[in-house]
Coordinates of C-alpha atoms in Angstrom, one line a residue:
M1 CA 0.0 0.1 0.2
R2 CA 1.2 3.5 -1.3
L3 CA 1.7 6.0 1.6
S4 CA -0.7 8.8 0.9
V5 CA 0.4 12.7 1.2
E6 CA -1.8 13.0 4.5
D7 CA -0.4 10.1 6.3
A8 CA 3.1 11.0 5.4
T9 CA 2.0 14.1 6.5
R10 CA 1.0 12.7 10.0
W11 CA 4.3 11.1 10.2
L12 CA 6.9 13.8 9.8
R13 CA 6.7 14.8 13.4
P14 CA 7.3 11.5 14.8
M15 CA 10.3 10.9 12.2
G16 CA 12.0 14.1 13.3
W17 CA 11.6 12.9 16.5
A18 CA 13.1 9.1 16.0
T19 CA 15.6 11.0 14.2
L20 CA 17.0 13.4 17.1
V21 CA 16.7 11.1 20.0
A22 CA 18.3 8.3 17.5
N23 CA 21.1 10.4 17.0
G24 CA 21.2 11.4 20.8
V25 CA 21.4 7.8 22.3
L26 CA 24.6 7.3 19.3
V27 CA 26.5 9.7 21.3
V28 CA 25.9 8.6 24.9
T29 CA 26.8 5.0 23.1
G30 CA 29.8 6.0 21.8
G31 CA 30.7 7.9 25.2
A32 CA 30.2 4.6 26.8
V33 CA 32.9 2.9 24.0
R34 CA 35.4 5.7 25.2
L35 CA 34.7 5.5 28.8
T36 CA 34.7 1.9 29.1
G37 CA 38.1 1.7 27.1
S38 CA 36.2 -0.2 24.4
G39 CA 37.5 2.2 21.5
L40 CA 39.5 -0.2 19.5
G41 CA 37.2 -3.9 20.4
C42 CA 37.1 -4.1 17.2
P43 CA 41.0 -3.7 16.0
T44 CA 40.0 -2.3 12.4
W45 CA 37.1 -1.1 10.0
P46 CA 34.9 -2.0 8.7
R47 CA 35.6 -5.5 9.8
C48 CA 35.6 -5.8 13.4
T49 CA 39.2 -8.4 12.8
E50 CA 40.7 -9.1 10.1
E51 CA 39.1 -11.8 9.4
S52 CA 35.5 -11.4 9.9
Y53 CA 32.6 -8.5 10.4
T54 CA 31.7 -9.7 13.5
P55 CA 33.4 -10.6 16.9
H56 CA 34.3 -14.1 16.5
G57 CA 35.7 -16.9 19.3
E58 CA 36.1 -15.2 23.0
L59 CA 34.1 -13.0 22.6
T60 CA 34.9 -10.0 25.0
M61 CA 33.2 -7.4 26.4
H62 CA 35.3 -4.4 24.5
A63 CA 34.2 -6.5 21.5
A64 CA 30.5 -6.5 22.9
I65 CA 30.3 -3.1 23.3
E66 CA 31.9 -1.5 20.6
F67 CA 30.8 -4.0 18.2
G68 CA 27.1 -2.8 19.5
N69 CA 28.2 0.9 19.1
R70 CA 28.6 -0.3 15.0
M71 CA 25.2 -2.5 14.7
L72 CA 23.5 0.9 16.0
T73 CA 24.3 2.5 12.4
F74 CA 21.7 0.3 10.9
V75 CA 19.4 1.7 13.4
L76 CA 20.0 5.3 12.0
V77 CA 19.5 4.2 8.6
A78 CA 16.6 3.0 9.0
I79 CA 15.5 5.8 10.5
A80 CA 17.1 8.5 7.8
L81 CA 15.4 6.0 5.0
A82 CA 12.1 6.1 6.6
T83 CA 12.2 9.9 7.0
F84 CA 13.1 10.7 3.3
L85 CA 10.4 8.4 2.3
V86 CA 7.8 10.7 4.4
A87 CA 9.6 13.7 3.6
W88 CA 9.5 12.4 -0.2
R89 CA 5.7 11.1 -0.2
S90 CA 4.7 14.3 1.8
R91 CA 5.5 16.5 -1.4
R92 CA 7.6 19.3 0.3
S93 CA 10.6 19.9 -1.1
D94 CA 11.8 22.0 1.9
L95 CA 11.7 18.2 4.3
L96 CA 12.8 16.6 1.5
K97 CA 16.2 18.3 1.1
L98 CA 16.5 18.6 5.0
S99 CA 15.7 14.6 5.2
T100 CA 18.6 14.0 2.1
L101 CA 21.4 15.9 4.7
L102 CA 20.0 14.1 7.4
A103 CA 20.9 10.7 5.6
L104 CA 23.9 11.8 3.8
G105 CA 25.1 12.5 7.6
I106 CA 25.6 8.7 8.4
P107 CA 27.7 7.7 5.9
A108 CA 29.4 10.3 7.1
Q109 CA 29.4 9.3 11.0
A110 CA 30.3 5.4 9.6
V111 CA 33.2 6.8 7.7
I112 CA 34.6 9.2 10.5
G113 CA 34.1 6.4 13.1
G114 CA 36.4 4.0 10.8
I115 CA 39.0 6.5 10.3
T116 CA 39.0 7.2 14.4
V117 CA 39.7 3.5 15.0
L118 CA 42.3 3.1 11.8
T119 CA 44.1 5.9 13.3
D120 CA 43.8 3.7 17.0
L121 CA 41.4 6.7 18.2
N122 CA 43.2 9.9 18.0
P123 CA 41.6 12.0 19.9
W124 CA 41.5 14.9 16.9
I125 CA 39.3 12.5 15.0
V126 CA 37.4 11.3 17.8
S127 CA 36.3 14.7 18.7
L128 CA 35.2 15.4 14.8
H129 CA 33.1 12.0 15.1
L130 CA 31.2 13.9 17.9
I131 CA 30.7 17.5 16.7
C132 CA 29.4 15.8 13.4
S133 CA 27.0 13.9 16.1
L134 CA 26.0 16.8 17.3
A135 CA 25.6 18.7 14.3
I136 CA 23.2 16.3 12.9
I137 CA 21.3 16.7 16.2
A138 CA 21.2 20.2 15.1
L139 CA 19.1 19.7 12.1
A140 CA 17.0 17.3 13.7
V141 CA 16.1 20.3 15.4
R142 CA 15.4 22.4 12.4
F143 CA 13.7 19.6 10.6
L144 CA 10.8 19.1 13.6
Q145 CA 10.8 23.0 13.3
V146 CA 9.8 23.0 9.3
A147 CA 7.9 19.7 9.3
N148 CA 5.8 20.8 12.4
A149 CA 4.5 24.6 11.8
P150 CA 4.5 27.4 9.7
V151 CA 7.6 29.4 10.4
G152 CA 7.8 32.9 9.6
P153 CA 10.2 34.5 7.3
P154 CA 13.9 34.9 8.7
V155 CA 14.5 38.2 10.4
R156 CA 17.1 40.8 10.0
G157 CA 18.4 43.0 12.8
G158 CA 16.7 42.8 16.0
L159 CA 18.4 40.2 18.2
L160 CA 19.3 38.2 15.4
P161 CA 22.6 39.1 16.1
L162 CA 23.1 38.2 19.9
A163 CA 21.3 34.9 18.9
W164 CA 24.0 34.3 16.1
V165 CA 27.0 35.2 18.7
M166 CA 25.4 33.1 21.2
Y167 CA 24.9 30.1 19.0
A168 CA 28.7 30.5 17.9
V169 CA 30.2 30.3 21.3
G170 CA 27.9 27.2 21.9
W171 CA 29.5 25.0 19.3
A172 CA 33.2 26.7 20.5
V173 CA 32.3 25.7 24.4
L174 CA 31.2 22.5 22.6
Y175 CA 34.3 21.4 20.5
I176 CA 36.4 22.8 23.3
G177 CA 34.9 20.7 25.5
T178 CA 35.9 17.4 23.0
I179 CA 39.3 18.8 23.0
V180 CA 39.3 19.0 27.1
T181 CA 38.9 15.2 26.8
G182 CA 41.4 14.1 24.2
S183 CA 43.7 15.6 26.4
G184 CA 42.2 13.7 29.8
P185 CA 42.2 9.8 30.9
H186 CA 39.5 8.4 28.9
A187 CA 41.0 7.8 25.3
G188 CA 38.9 5.1 24.6
D189 CA 41.6 2.5 24.9
E190 CA 44.3 2.5 27.5
N191 CA 47.7 2.7 25.0
S192 CA 45.8 5.4 22.8
V193 CA 47.6 8.8 22.3
R194 CA 46.8 12.0 23.7
T195 CA 46.6 15.4 22.7
G196 CA 49.9 16.5 24.4
L197 CA 47.8 19.6 25.9
D198 CA 47.6 20.5 29.4
P199 CA 44.5 19.1 31.3
L200 CA 44.4 21.8 33.4
Q201 CA 45.2 24.8 31.1
V202 CA 42.6 23.5 28.1
S203 CA 39.6 23.1 31.0
Q204 CA 40.3 26.5 32.2
L205 CA 39.5 28.0 28.0
H206 CA 36.7 25.6 28.0
A207 CA 35.6 27.2 31.6
D208 CA 36.0 30.9 30.1
A209 CA 34.0 29.7 27.4
V210 CA 31.2 28.3 29.3
F211 CA 31.1 31.6 31.1
L212 CA 31.0 33.2 28.3
F213 CA 28.0 31.0 26.3
L214 CA 26.3 31.9 29.5
G215 CA 26.7 35.7 29.8
L216 CA 25.5 35.1 26.7
T217 CA 22.6 33.0 26.9
I218 CA 21.1 35.6 29.9
G219 CA 21.7 38.4 27.9
L220 CA 19.5 36.9 25.1
V221 CA 16.6 35.9 28.2
L222 CA 16.9 39.3 29.5
A223 CA 16.5 40.8 26.0
L224 CA 13.7 38.4 24.6
R225 CA 11.6 39.0 27.7
A226 CA 12.6 43.2 27.8
T227 CA 11.5 43.1 23.6
G228 CA 7.7 41.4 24.2
A229 CA 9.5 38.5 22.0
P230 CA 7.2 35.9 21.3
A231 CA 6.3 33.4 24.3
Q232 CA 8.0 30.3 21.9
A233 CA 11.4 32.5 21.7
Q234 CA 11.6 32.8 25.2
R235 CA 10.3 29.7 26.3
A236 CA 13.2 28.2 24.2
A237 CA 16.0 30.8 26.1
R238 CA 14.5 29.8 28.9
I239 CA 14.9 25.9 28.6
L240 CA 18.5 26.6 26.9
L241 CA 19.6 28.2 30.0
G242 CA 18.6 25.5 32.2
V243 CA 20.7 23.3 30.3
E244 CA 23.5 25.5 30.6
L245 CA 23.1 25.4 34.3
G246 CA 22.7 21.5 34.8
Q247 CA 25.7 21.4 32.3
G248 CA 27.6 23.3 33.9
V249 CA 26.9 21.9 37.6
I250 CA 27.9 18.3 36.0
G251 CA 31.0 19.8 34.4
F252 CA 32.6 20.9 37.7
V253 CA 31.7 18.3 39.8
Q254 CA 33.3 15.8 37.1
Y255 CA 36.5 17.5 37.4
F256 CA 36.9 18.3 40.9
T257 CA 35.8 14.3 41.6
D258 CA 38.5 13.0 39.0
L259 CA 36.2 12.4 36.6
P260 CA 34.2 9.6 37.4
V261 CA 32.9 7.6 34.2
V262 CA 28.8 7.9 35.1
L263 CA 29.6 11.6 35.6
V264 CA 31.2 12.0 31.7
G265 CA 28.5 10.2 30.7
F266 CA 25.4 12.4 32.1
H267 CA 28.3 15.2 30.6
L268 CA 28.0 13.5 27.0
L269 CA 24.4 13.7 27.2
G270 CA 23.9 17.1 28.1
A271 CA 26.0 17.9 25.2
A272 CA 23.4 16.7 23.0
L273 CA 20.5 18.4 24.7
T274 CA 23.1 22.0 24.4
A275 CA 23.2 21.5 20.5
A276 CA 19.7 20.5 20.5
A277 CA 18.7 23.8 23.5
M278 CA 20.7 26.5 21.2
T279 CA 19.5 25.6 18.1
W280 CA 15.9 25.7 18.8
A281 CA 16.6 29.3 20.3
L282 CA 18.3 30.5 17.6
L283 CA 15.7 29.3 15.5
T284 CA 12.8 31.0 17.5
V285 CA 14.6 34.2 17.3
R286 CA 15.1 33.9 13.8
H287 CA 11.8 32.5 12.5
P288 CA 9.0 34.3 14.9
R289 CA 6.2 32.9 14.4
A290 CA 2.9 35.2 13.3
S291 CA 0.8 36.4 16.8
H292 CA -1.9 35.0 15.3
Q293 CA -1.0 31.4 14.3
R294 CA -2.0 29.0 17.4
V295 CA 1.1 26.1 16.5
V296 CA 2.7 23.3 18.3
D297 CA 6.2 24.0 19.7
P298 CA 8.0 21.2 17.9
L299 CA 10.2 20.3 21.6
E300 CA 7.3 19.4 22.7
V301 CA 5.5 15.6 22.5
G302 CA 1.9 15.5 21.9
G303 CA -0.6 18.4 21.0
D304 CA -3.6 18.9 18.7
P305 CA -2.7 17.6 15.5
A306 CA -5.7 19.7 13.8
L307 CA -3.4 22.7 14.8
E308 CA -0.6 21.3 13.1
E309 CA -0.2 22.2 9.2
P310 CA 2.5 22.4 6.2
A311 CA 5.2 24.7 6.6
H312 CA 7.8 25.8 3.9
V313 CA 11.3 27.1 4.6
R314 CA 10.8 31.1 3.2

């Protein structure tokens, strides 16, 4: 049975959420691979060993963890193909472009992951591997925004420059965070090299960037409130601020408790949430909805489908 346009439209929002959640899970499971020292559980790529695509013989915990993470790629491929299908059947050219980019992100991630293994977990490649996942998460938020409700034309001036600066600094914070990790003890394998940078100095740079990010976000929250910006934009900025505060607490606690793996894992989850929240904050400032539009917030689960209308990027 062919998927009708109406059915495809109804599936746009669930597939956007599936993409967002699945890539967030990938960030966490990828972190688990590194934090358990399983980064070379499968010592080569695309095979797991020189003889087989799967672990064989005496299966070790490290091999099981690394191979399990690799298997998530097939889940992501299935979700990406389904998202592309519903975007195509919905006859939405804007969503078709976004779903294509999301789909291309999966093989890009696989290749970067392969290079990571073949270079024995080079910390700079590991950083790129995480940043690619966070970029896919940001793109999934954009997909949700466009799929869920009408978006206004992008504004110029006003608070948009502040939002863009906040967004740029946010990505700097995320990247510097990967460098901090690359200089620390959780290499993914006991024989993997580190960046050679001083962990204390890199951590201080990261903390300075975090304080700048936090200050810009607070400024955005206050400015949106002072200018009477749409409630959706104000809410998105407040959510971002909450995520940043939670992430900051975890970061400081893990630093002063010698980086326990559980807290580092939660910090990785926080990085995924930060990428999503700061993207949503920027998008709500860049595309303020008209006051007469009553639509569902893309970052809210549920809602009345009758209020959802097709949207096109302008």
